[in-house]
Coordinates of C-alpha atoms and ligand atoms in Angstrom, one line a residue:
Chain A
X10 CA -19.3 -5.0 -2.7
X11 CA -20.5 -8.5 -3.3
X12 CA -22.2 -10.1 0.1
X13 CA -19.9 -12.9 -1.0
X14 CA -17.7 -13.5 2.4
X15 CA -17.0 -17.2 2.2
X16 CA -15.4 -19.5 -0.6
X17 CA -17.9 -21.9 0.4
X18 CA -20.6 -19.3 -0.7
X19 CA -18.3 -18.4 -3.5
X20 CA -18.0 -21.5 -5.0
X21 CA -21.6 -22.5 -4.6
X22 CA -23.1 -19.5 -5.9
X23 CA -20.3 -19.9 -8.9
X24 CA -21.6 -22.7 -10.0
X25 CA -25.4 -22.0 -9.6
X26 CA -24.7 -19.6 -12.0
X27 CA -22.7 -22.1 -14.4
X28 CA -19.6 -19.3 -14.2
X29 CA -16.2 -18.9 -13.3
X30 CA -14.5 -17.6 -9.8
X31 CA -13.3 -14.5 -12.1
X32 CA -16.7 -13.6 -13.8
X33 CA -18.7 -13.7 -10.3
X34 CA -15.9 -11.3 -9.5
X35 CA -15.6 -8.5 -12.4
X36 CA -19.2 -8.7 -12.0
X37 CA -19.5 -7.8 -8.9
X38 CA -16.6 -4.9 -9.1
X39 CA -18.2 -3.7 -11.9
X40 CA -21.8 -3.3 -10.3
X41 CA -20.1 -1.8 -7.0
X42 CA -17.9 0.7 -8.8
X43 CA -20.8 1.7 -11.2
X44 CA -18.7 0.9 -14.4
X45 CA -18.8 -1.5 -16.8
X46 CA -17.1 -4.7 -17.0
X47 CA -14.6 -3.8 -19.8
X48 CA -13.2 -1.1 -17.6
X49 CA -13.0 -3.4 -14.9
X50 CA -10.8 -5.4 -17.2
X51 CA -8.8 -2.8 -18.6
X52 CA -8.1 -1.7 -14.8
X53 CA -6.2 -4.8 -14.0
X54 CA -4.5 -5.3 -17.5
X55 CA -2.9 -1.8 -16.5
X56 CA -2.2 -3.7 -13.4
X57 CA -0.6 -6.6 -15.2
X58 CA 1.2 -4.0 -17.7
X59 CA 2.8 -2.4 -14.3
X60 CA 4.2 -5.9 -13.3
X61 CA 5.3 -6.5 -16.4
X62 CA 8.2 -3.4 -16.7
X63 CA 8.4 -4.0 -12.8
X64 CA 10.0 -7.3 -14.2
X65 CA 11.8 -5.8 -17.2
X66 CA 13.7 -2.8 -15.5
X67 CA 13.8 -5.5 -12.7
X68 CA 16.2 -7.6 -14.7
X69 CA 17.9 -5.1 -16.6
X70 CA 18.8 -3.1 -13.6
X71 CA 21.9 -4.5 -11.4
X72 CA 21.3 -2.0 -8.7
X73 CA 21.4 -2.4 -4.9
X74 CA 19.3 -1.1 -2.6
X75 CA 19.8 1.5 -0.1
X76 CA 21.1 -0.5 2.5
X77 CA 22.8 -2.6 0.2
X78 CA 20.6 -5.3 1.6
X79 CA 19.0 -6.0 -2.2
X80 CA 19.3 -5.6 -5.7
X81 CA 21.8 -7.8 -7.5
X82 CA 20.4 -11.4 -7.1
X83 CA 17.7 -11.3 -10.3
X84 CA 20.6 -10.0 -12.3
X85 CA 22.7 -13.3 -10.9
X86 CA 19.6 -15.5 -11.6
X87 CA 19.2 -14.4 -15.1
X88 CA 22.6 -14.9 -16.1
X89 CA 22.5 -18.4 -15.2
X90 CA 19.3 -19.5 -16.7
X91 CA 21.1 -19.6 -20.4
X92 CA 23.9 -21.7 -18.9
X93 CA 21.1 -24.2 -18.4
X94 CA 22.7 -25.5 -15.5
X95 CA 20.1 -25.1 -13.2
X96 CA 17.2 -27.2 -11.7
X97 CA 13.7 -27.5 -13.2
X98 CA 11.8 -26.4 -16.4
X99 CA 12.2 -23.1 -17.7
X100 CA 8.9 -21.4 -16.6
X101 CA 10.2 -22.3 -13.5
X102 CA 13.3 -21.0 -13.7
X103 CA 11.7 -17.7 -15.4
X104 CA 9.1 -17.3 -12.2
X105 CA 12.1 -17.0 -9.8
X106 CA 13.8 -14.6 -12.2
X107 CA 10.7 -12.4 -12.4
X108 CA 9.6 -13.1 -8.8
X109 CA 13.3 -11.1 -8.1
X110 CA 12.4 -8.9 -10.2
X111 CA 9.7 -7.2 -8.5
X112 CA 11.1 -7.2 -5.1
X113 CA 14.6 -5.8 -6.0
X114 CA 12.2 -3.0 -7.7
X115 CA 10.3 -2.9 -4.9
X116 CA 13.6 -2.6 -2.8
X117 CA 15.0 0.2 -4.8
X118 CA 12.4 2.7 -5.0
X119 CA 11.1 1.4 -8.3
X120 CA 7.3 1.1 -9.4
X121 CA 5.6 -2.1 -8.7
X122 CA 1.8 -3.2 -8.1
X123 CA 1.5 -4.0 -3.9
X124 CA -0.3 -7.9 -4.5
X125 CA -1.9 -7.9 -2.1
X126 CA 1.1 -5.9 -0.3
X127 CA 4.2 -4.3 -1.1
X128 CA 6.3 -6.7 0.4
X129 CA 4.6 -9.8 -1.8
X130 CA 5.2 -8.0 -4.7
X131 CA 6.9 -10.6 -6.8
X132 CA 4.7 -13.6 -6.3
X133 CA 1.9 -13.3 -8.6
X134 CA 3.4 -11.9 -11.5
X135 CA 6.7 -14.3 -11.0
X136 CA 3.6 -16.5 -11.6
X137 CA 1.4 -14.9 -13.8
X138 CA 3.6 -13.5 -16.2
X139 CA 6.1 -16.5 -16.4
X140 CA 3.6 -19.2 -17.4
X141 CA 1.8 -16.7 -19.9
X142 CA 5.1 -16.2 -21.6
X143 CA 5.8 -19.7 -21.5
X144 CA 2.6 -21.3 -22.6
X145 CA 1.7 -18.4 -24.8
X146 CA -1.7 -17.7 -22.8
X147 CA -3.1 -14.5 -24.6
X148 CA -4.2 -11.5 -22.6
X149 CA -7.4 -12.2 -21.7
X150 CA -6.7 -15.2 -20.0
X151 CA -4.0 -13.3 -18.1
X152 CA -6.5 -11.0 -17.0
X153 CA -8.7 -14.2 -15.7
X154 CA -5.9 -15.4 -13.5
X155 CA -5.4 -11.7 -12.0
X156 CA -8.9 -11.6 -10.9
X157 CA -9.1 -14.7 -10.1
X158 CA -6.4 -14.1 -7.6
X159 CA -7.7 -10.9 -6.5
X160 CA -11.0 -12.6 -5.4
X161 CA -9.7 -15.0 -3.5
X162 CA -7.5 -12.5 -1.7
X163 CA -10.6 -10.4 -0.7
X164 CA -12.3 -13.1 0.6
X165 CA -9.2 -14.0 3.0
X166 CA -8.8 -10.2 3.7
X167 CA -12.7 -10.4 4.8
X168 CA -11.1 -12.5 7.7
X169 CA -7.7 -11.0 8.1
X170 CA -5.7 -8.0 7.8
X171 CA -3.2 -8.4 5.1
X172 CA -0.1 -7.5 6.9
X173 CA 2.5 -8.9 8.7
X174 CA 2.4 -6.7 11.5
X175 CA -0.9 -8.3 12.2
X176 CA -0.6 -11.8 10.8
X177 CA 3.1 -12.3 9.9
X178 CA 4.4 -13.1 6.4
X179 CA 1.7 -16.0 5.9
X180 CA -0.8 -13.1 5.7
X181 CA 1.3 -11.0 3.1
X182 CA 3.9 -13.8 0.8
X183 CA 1.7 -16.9 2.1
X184 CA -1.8 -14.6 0.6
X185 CA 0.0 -14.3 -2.0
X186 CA 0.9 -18.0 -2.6
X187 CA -2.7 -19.2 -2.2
X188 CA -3.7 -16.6 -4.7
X189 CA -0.8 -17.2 -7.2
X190 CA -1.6 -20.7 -7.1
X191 CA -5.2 -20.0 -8.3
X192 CA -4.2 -17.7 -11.0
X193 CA -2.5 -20.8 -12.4
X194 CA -5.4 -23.1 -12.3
X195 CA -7.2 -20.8 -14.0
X196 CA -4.6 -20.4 -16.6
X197 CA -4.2 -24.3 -17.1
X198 CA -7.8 -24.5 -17.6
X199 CA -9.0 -25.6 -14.5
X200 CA -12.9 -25.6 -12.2
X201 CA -13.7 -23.3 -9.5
X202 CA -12.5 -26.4 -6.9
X203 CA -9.6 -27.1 -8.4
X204 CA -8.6 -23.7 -8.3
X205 CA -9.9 -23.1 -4.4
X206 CA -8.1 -26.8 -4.1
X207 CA -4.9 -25.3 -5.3
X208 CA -5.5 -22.2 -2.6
X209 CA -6.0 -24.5 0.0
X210 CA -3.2 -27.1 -0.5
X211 CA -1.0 -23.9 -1.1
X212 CA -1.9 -21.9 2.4
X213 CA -1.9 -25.2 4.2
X214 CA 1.8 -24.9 3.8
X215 CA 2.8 -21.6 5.0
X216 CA 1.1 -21.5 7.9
X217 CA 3.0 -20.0 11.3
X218 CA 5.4 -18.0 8.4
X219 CA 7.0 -15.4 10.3
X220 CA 7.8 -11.7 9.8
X221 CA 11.4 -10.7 11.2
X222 CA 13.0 -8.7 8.4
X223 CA 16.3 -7.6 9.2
X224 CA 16.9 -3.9 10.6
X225 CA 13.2 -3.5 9.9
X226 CA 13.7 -3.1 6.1
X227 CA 11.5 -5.0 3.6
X228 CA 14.8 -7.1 1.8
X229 CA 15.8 -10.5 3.9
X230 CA 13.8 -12.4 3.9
X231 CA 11.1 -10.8 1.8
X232 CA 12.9 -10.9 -1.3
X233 CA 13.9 -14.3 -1.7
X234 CA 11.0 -15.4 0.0
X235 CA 9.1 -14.0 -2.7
X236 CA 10.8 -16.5 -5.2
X237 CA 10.7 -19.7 -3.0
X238 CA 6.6 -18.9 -2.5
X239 CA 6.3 -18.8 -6.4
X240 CA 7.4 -22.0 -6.5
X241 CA 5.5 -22.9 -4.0
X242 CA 2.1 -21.6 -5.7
X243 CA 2.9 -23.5 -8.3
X244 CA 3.2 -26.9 -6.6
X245 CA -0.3 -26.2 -4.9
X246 CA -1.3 -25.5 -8.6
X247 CA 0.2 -28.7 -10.1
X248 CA -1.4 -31.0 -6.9
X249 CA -5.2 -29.2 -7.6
X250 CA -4.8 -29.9 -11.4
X251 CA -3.7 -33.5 -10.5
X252 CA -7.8 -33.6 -8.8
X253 CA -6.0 -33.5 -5.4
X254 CA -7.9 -32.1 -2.7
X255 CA -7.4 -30.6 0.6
X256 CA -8.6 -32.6 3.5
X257 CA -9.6 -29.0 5.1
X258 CA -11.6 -27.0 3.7
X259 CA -10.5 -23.3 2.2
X260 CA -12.3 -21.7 5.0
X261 CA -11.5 -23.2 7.7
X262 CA -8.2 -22.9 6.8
X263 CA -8.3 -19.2 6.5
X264 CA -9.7 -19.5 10.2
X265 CA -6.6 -21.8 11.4
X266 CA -4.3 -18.9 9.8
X267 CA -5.7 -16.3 11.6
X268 CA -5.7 -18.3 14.9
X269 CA -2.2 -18.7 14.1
X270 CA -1.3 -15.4 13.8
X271 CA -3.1 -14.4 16.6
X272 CA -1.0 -16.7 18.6
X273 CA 2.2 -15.8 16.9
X274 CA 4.5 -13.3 19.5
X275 CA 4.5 -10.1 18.2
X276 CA 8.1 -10.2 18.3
X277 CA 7.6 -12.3 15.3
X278 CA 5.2 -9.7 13.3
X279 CA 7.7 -7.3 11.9
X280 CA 8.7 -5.5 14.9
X281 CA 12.1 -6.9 14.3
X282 CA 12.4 -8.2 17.9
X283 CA 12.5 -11.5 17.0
X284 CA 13.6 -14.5 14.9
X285 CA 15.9 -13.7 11.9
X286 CA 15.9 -10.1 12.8
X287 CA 17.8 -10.5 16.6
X288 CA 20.2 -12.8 15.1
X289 CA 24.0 -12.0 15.3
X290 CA 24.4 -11.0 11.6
X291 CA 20.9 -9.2 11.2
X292 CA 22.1 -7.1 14.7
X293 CA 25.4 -6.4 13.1
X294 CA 23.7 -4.9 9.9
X295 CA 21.4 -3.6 11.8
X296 CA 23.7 -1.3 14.0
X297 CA 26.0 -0.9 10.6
X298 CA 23.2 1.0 9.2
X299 CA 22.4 3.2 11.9
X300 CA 25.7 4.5 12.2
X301 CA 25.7 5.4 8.5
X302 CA 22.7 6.9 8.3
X303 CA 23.1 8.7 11.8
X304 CA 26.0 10.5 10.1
X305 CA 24.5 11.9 7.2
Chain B
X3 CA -7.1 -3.8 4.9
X4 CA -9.7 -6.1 7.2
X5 CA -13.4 -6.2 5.4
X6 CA -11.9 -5.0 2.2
X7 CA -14.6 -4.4 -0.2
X8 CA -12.8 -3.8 -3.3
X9 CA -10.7 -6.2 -5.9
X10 CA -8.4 -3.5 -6.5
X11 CA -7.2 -2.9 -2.6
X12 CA -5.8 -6.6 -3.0
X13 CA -4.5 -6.3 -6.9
X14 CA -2.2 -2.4 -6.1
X15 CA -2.1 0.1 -5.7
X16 CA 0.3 0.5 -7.8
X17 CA 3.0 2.8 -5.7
X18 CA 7.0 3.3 -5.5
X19 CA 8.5 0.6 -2.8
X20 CA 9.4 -0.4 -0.9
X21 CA 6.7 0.0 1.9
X22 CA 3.3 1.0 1.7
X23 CA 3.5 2.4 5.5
X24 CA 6.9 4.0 4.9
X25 CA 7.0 5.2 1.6
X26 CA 3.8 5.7 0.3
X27 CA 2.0 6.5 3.2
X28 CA 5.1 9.0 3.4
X29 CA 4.6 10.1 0.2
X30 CA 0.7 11.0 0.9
X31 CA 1.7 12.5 4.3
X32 CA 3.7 15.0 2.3
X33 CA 1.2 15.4 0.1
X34 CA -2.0 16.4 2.3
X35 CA 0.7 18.5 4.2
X36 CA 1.6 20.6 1.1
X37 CA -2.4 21.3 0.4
X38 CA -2.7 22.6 3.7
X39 CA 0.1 24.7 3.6
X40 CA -1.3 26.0 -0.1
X41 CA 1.4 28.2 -0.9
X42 CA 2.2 27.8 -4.4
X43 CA 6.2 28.6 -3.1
X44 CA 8.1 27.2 -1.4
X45 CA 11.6 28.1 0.0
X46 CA 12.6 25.5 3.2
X47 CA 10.5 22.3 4.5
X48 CA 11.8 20.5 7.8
X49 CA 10.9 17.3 7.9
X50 CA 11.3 15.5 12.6
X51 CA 10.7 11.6 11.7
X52 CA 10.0 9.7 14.8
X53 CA 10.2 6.7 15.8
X54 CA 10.0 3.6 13.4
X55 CA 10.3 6.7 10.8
X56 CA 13.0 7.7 11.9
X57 CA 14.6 4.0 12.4
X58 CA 14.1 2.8 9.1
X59 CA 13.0 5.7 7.2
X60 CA 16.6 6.2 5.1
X61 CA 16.4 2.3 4.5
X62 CA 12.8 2.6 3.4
X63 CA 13.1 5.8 1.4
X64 CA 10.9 7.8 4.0
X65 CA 12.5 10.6 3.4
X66 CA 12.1 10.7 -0.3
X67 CA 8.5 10.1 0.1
X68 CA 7.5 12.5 1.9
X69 CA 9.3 15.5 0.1
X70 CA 8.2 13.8 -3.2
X71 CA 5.1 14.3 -1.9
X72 CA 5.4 18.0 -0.8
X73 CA 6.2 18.4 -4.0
X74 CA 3.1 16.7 -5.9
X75 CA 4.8 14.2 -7.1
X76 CA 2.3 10.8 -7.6
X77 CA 2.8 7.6 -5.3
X78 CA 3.5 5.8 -8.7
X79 CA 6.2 9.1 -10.3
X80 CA 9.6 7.3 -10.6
X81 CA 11.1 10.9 -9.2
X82 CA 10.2 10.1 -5.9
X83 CA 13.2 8.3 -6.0
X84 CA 15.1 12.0 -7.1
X85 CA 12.7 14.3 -4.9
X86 CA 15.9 15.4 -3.3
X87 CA 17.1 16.4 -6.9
X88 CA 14.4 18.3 -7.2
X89 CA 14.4 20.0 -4.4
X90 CA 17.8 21.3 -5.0
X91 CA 16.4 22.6 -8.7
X92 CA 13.5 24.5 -7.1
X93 CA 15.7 25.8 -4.6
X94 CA 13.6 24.3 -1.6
X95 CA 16.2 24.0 1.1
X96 CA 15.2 20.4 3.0
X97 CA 16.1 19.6 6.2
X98 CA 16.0 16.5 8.3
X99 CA 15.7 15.8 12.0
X100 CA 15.3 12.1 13.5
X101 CA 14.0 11.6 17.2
X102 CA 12.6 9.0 19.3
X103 CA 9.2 10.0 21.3
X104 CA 7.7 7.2 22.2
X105 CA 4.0 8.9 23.3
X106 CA 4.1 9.5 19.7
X107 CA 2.8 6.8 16.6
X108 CA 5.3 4.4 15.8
X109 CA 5.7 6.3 12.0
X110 CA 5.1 9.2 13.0
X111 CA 6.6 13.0 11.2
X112 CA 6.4 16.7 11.8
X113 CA 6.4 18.8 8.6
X114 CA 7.6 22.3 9.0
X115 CA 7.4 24.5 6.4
X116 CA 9.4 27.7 5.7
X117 CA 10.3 28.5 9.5
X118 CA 7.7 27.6 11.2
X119 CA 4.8 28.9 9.0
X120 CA 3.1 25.9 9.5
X121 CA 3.9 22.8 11.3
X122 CA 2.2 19.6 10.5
X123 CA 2.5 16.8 12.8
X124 CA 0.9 13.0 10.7
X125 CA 1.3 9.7 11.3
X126 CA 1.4 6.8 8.7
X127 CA -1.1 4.4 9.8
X128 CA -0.9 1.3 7.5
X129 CA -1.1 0.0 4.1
X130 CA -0.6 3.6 3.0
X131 CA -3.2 4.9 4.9
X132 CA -2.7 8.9 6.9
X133 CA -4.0 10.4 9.2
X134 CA -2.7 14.2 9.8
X135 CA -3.3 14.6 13.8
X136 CA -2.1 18.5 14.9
X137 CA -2.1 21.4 12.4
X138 CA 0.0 24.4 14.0
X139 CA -0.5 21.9 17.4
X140 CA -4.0 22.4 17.0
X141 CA -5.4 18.7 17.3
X142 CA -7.4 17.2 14.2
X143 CA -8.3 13.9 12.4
X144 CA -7.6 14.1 8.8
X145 CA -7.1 11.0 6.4
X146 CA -7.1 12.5 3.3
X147 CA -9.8 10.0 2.1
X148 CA -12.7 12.7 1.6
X149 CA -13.0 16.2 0.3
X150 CA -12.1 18.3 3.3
X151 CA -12.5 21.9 4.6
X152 CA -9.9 23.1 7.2
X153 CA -10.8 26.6 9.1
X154 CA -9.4 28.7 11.7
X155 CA -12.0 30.9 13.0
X156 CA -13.1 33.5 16.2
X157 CA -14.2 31.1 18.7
X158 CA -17.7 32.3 19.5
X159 CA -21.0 31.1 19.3
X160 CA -23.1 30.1 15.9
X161 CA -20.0 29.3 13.9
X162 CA -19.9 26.0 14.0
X163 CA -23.5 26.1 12.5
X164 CA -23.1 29.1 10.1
X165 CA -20.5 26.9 8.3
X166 CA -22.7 23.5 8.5
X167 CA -25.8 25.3 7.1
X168 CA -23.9 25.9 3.8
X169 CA -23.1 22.4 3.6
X170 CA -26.9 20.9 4.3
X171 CA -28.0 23.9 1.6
X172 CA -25.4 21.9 -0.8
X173 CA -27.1 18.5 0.9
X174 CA -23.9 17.3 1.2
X175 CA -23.4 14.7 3.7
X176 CA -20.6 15.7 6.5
X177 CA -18.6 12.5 6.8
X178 CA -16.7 13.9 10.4
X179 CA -15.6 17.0 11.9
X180 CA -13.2 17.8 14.7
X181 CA -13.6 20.9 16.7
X182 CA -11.1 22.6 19.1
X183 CA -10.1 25.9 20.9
X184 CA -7.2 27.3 22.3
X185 CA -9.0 29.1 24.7
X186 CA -12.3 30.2 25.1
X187 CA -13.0 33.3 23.0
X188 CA -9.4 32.9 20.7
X189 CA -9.1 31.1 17.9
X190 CA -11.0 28.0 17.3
X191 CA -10.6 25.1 14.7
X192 CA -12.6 22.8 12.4
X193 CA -11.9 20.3 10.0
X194 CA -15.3 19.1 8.1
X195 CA -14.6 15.9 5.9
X196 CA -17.1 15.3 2.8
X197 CA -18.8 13.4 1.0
X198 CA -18.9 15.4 -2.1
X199 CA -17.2 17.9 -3.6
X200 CA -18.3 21.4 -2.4
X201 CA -17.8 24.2 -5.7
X202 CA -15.7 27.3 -5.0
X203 CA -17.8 29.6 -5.1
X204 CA -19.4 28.3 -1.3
X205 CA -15.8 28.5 -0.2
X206 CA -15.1 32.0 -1.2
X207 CA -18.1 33.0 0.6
X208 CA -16.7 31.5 3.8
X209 CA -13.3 33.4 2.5
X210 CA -15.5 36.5 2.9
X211 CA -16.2 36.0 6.5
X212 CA -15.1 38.4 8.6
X213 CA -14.6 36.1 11.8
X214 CA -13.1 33.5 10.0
X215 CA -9.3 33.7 9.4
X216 CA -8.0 30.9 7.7
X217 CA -9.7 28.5 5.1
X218 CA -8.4 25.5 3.3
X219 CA -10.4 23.4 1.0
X220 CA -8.6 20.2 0.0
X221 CA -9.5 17.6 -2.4
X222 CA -9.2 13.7 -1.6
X223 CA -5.5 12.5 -2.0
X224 CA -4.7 10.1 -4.6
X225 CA -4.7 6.1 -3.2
Ligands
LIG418 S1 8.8 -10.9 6.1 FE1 7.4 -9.3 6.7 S2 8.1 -7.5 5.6 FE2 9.0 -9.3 4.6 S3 7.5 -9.7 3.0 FE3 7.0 -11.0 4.8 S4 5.4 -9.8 5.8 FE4 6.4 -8.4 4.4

């Protein structure tokens, strides 16, 4: 598709053209798919429908998972939001609920949109869909922040491969982050920079983020995980909108992640020889489940 | 996923969880396996997981994948969850075998259908991408990602060229092909990936063939 490879080239040629990160992009799809730029946009709406009953049968459903690993901790979540006796605002509060959401889905066989990967499933819609709700951002603009973070996970996935088996979890939750958090600057209103601010402050922070999930299943860490990085995406978000700016630049921080997960052991890169999945507990599980499923 | 070209490898596919290796790249496995096979019935399907498959397959739903996708289900049909149901309803007898063999991909499956019929052997390769690597034990390279014509043919020469010819009079680009023999003389395979669609009527006149036993024509699988 587009030649575009850098954000540096991205941004520059964004604002040559007086236009926003997410028209360069449905531009570009549209020309390389030979449609129009209507279907483009109806194409990820039926994205963001998807992540939207993801998030409703998410949090209706109190269902564990096949390894009894997952399921129940949206359902907890939920419950305790109208007690109001949690920590921060409620879009907040809603991300983490919907980030769960998705993931115990995910975990239990339901349908969900892989953003960018299966496992990351919860991040941008926790944030997407949260904040929309919240500040009662219409449709379209929804639409803008998806593609907004589509593009900017292309352009990392130009440099890496979006998995943690090659990259660990910074190249599938932390992605995810750094694209979540510039959805939100483009739903707050915010420039190109600010938004490739908020990506860079946002990946700066999850770099070396390991992938050990226990007994190999995509549940510990990964689901949680999903609603701490929401957070997270938001903080980068806030920062960026704030006209802070990232010492390093985007790119070069894409090349410092991959460098990193390079160098990361590949025991740490969901092999599940390594880190949380080799501790005591995770082993016990672990050799919990193969006996059950050995027998039937 | 490295040099991804398209917005919408990064925002989906939209699939059932949890893993894109070991469910829905189960779930296609199942599927390219069953449009090989063709039949229309089916009575028993054996499924030999290896491997990581076979490690973490129950906890990832391997298993449902792959028979949901033996029996057409969609990467994104909520029954994949129930294929097992299913099963039972169309009276497909399913059976499941899980070994370690580690000369073998790390999610790696055999899919046998009705006694040994046919036995396919696939491996899931990432981010829901297949590729089907023995058909019968005959080696091939099949991802599923193009139009493709399977054939089992008298190993002797001109055949190989007698079915390319058709496709250049389509001009329609050959995209790769894998040959292989048993032994000189027997039988002899080919798998032909396309560009484009070829129309049925080229593939009943390779049907017609006398030297040529065994003809499948399958469509690309869904992403
Ligand atoms: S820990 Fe590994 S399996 Fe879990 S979400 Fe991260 S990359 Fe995926």
């Amino acid at each position: 598709m587009s030649n575009i490879k850098t954000f540096y080239d991205l941004i520059n040629f964004a604002n040559s053209q007086n236009k926003k990160i997410f028209e360069i992009c449905q531009e570009n799809e549209a020309y390389e798919m030979e449609t129009s730029i209507e279907n483009i946009r109806n194409k990820v709406f039926d994205n963001i429908n998807v992540m939207k009953s993801a998030i409703n049968e998410g949090i209706k459903t109190n269902e564990k998972s096949l390894s009894e690993l997952s399921g129940t901790d949206c359902y907890k979540m939920q419950a305790n939001i109208s007690k109001a006796s949690l920590l921060f605002s409620n879009v907040m509060n809603k991300a983490i609920v919907y980030a769960l959401a998705c993931c115990e889905q995910n975990a239990t066989m339901g349908k969900i949109v892989a953003c960018p990967t299966a496992g990351a499933c919860g991040i941008i819609p926790g944030a997407i869909i949260s904040i929309s709700e919240e500040l009662k951002i219409d449709k379209e603009i929804q639409i803008n922040a998806l593609i907004t973070a589509g593009e900017i996970g292309r352009i990392i996935a130009c440099k890496m491969a979006l998995a943690g088996a090659c990259m660990g979890c910074q190249g599938e939750c932390g992605v995810a982050s750094g694209m979540a958090s510039g959805a939100i600057v483009e739903m707050l209103g915010g420039s190109n920079e600010q938004i490739i601010n908020a990506c860079a402050l946002t990946l700066k922070n999850i770099m070396g983020l390991t992938c050990d999930p226990v007994a190999g299943l995509v549940e510990v860490p990964c689901v949680k995980r999903n609603a701490f990085l929401t957070i997270h995406s938001f903080t980068g978000a806030n920062l960026a909108m704030a006209n802070i700016k990232s010492f390093i630049p985007l790119d070069e921080i894409i090349d410092a992640m991959k460098e990193v997960g390079n160098l990361m052991s590949v025991t740490l890169k969901e092999s599940s020889q390594g880190g949380l999945s080799t501790t005591k507990t995770a082993l016990a599980k672990q050799a919990q489940l193969e006996k059950i499923w050995k027998n039937n | 996923m490295e040099n991804t070209t398209s917005l919408f490898d990064i925002i989906g596919p939209i699939i059932i969880g949890p893993s894109s290796s070991h469910t829905a790249g189960a779930c296609r496995i199942g599927m390219i396996a069953r449009k090989i096979y063709g039949k229309t019935t089916l009575k028993k399907v054996k499924f030999v997981l290896y491997n990581s498959f076979s490690k973490t397959g129950k906890g990832h739903g391997t298993d449902k994948g792959l028979l949901g996708g033996v029996l057409g289900l969609k990467l994104s049909d909520k029954n994949i969850k129930y294929s097992f149901k299913i099963a039972q309803e169309q009276n497909i007898k399913v059976e499941l075998e899980y070994c370690d063999d580690f000369n073998r991909h790390p999610n790696s499956v055999d899919i046998i259908f009705d006694d040994n019929k046919m036995k396919i052997s696939a491996n899931s390769t990432g981010g829901g991408e297949i590729e089907v690597v023995k058909i019968n034990e005959n080696p091939c390279r099949l991802k599923g990602d193009y139009p493709t014509l399977i054939l089992n043919y008298k190993d002797k020469p001109g055949m190989v060229s007698l079915v390319t010819n058709l496709i250049c009079k389509k001009n329609i680009n050959i995209a790769n092909m894998t040959c292989s023999r048993s032994s000189k003389g027997q039988i002899a395979n080919m798998a032909i990936s396309l560009d484009n669609n070829l129309d049925n009527s080229d593939i009943k006149t390779l049907e017609n063939m006398e030297e040529i036993y065994f003809i499948r024509y399958i469509e690309a699988l869904e992403k």
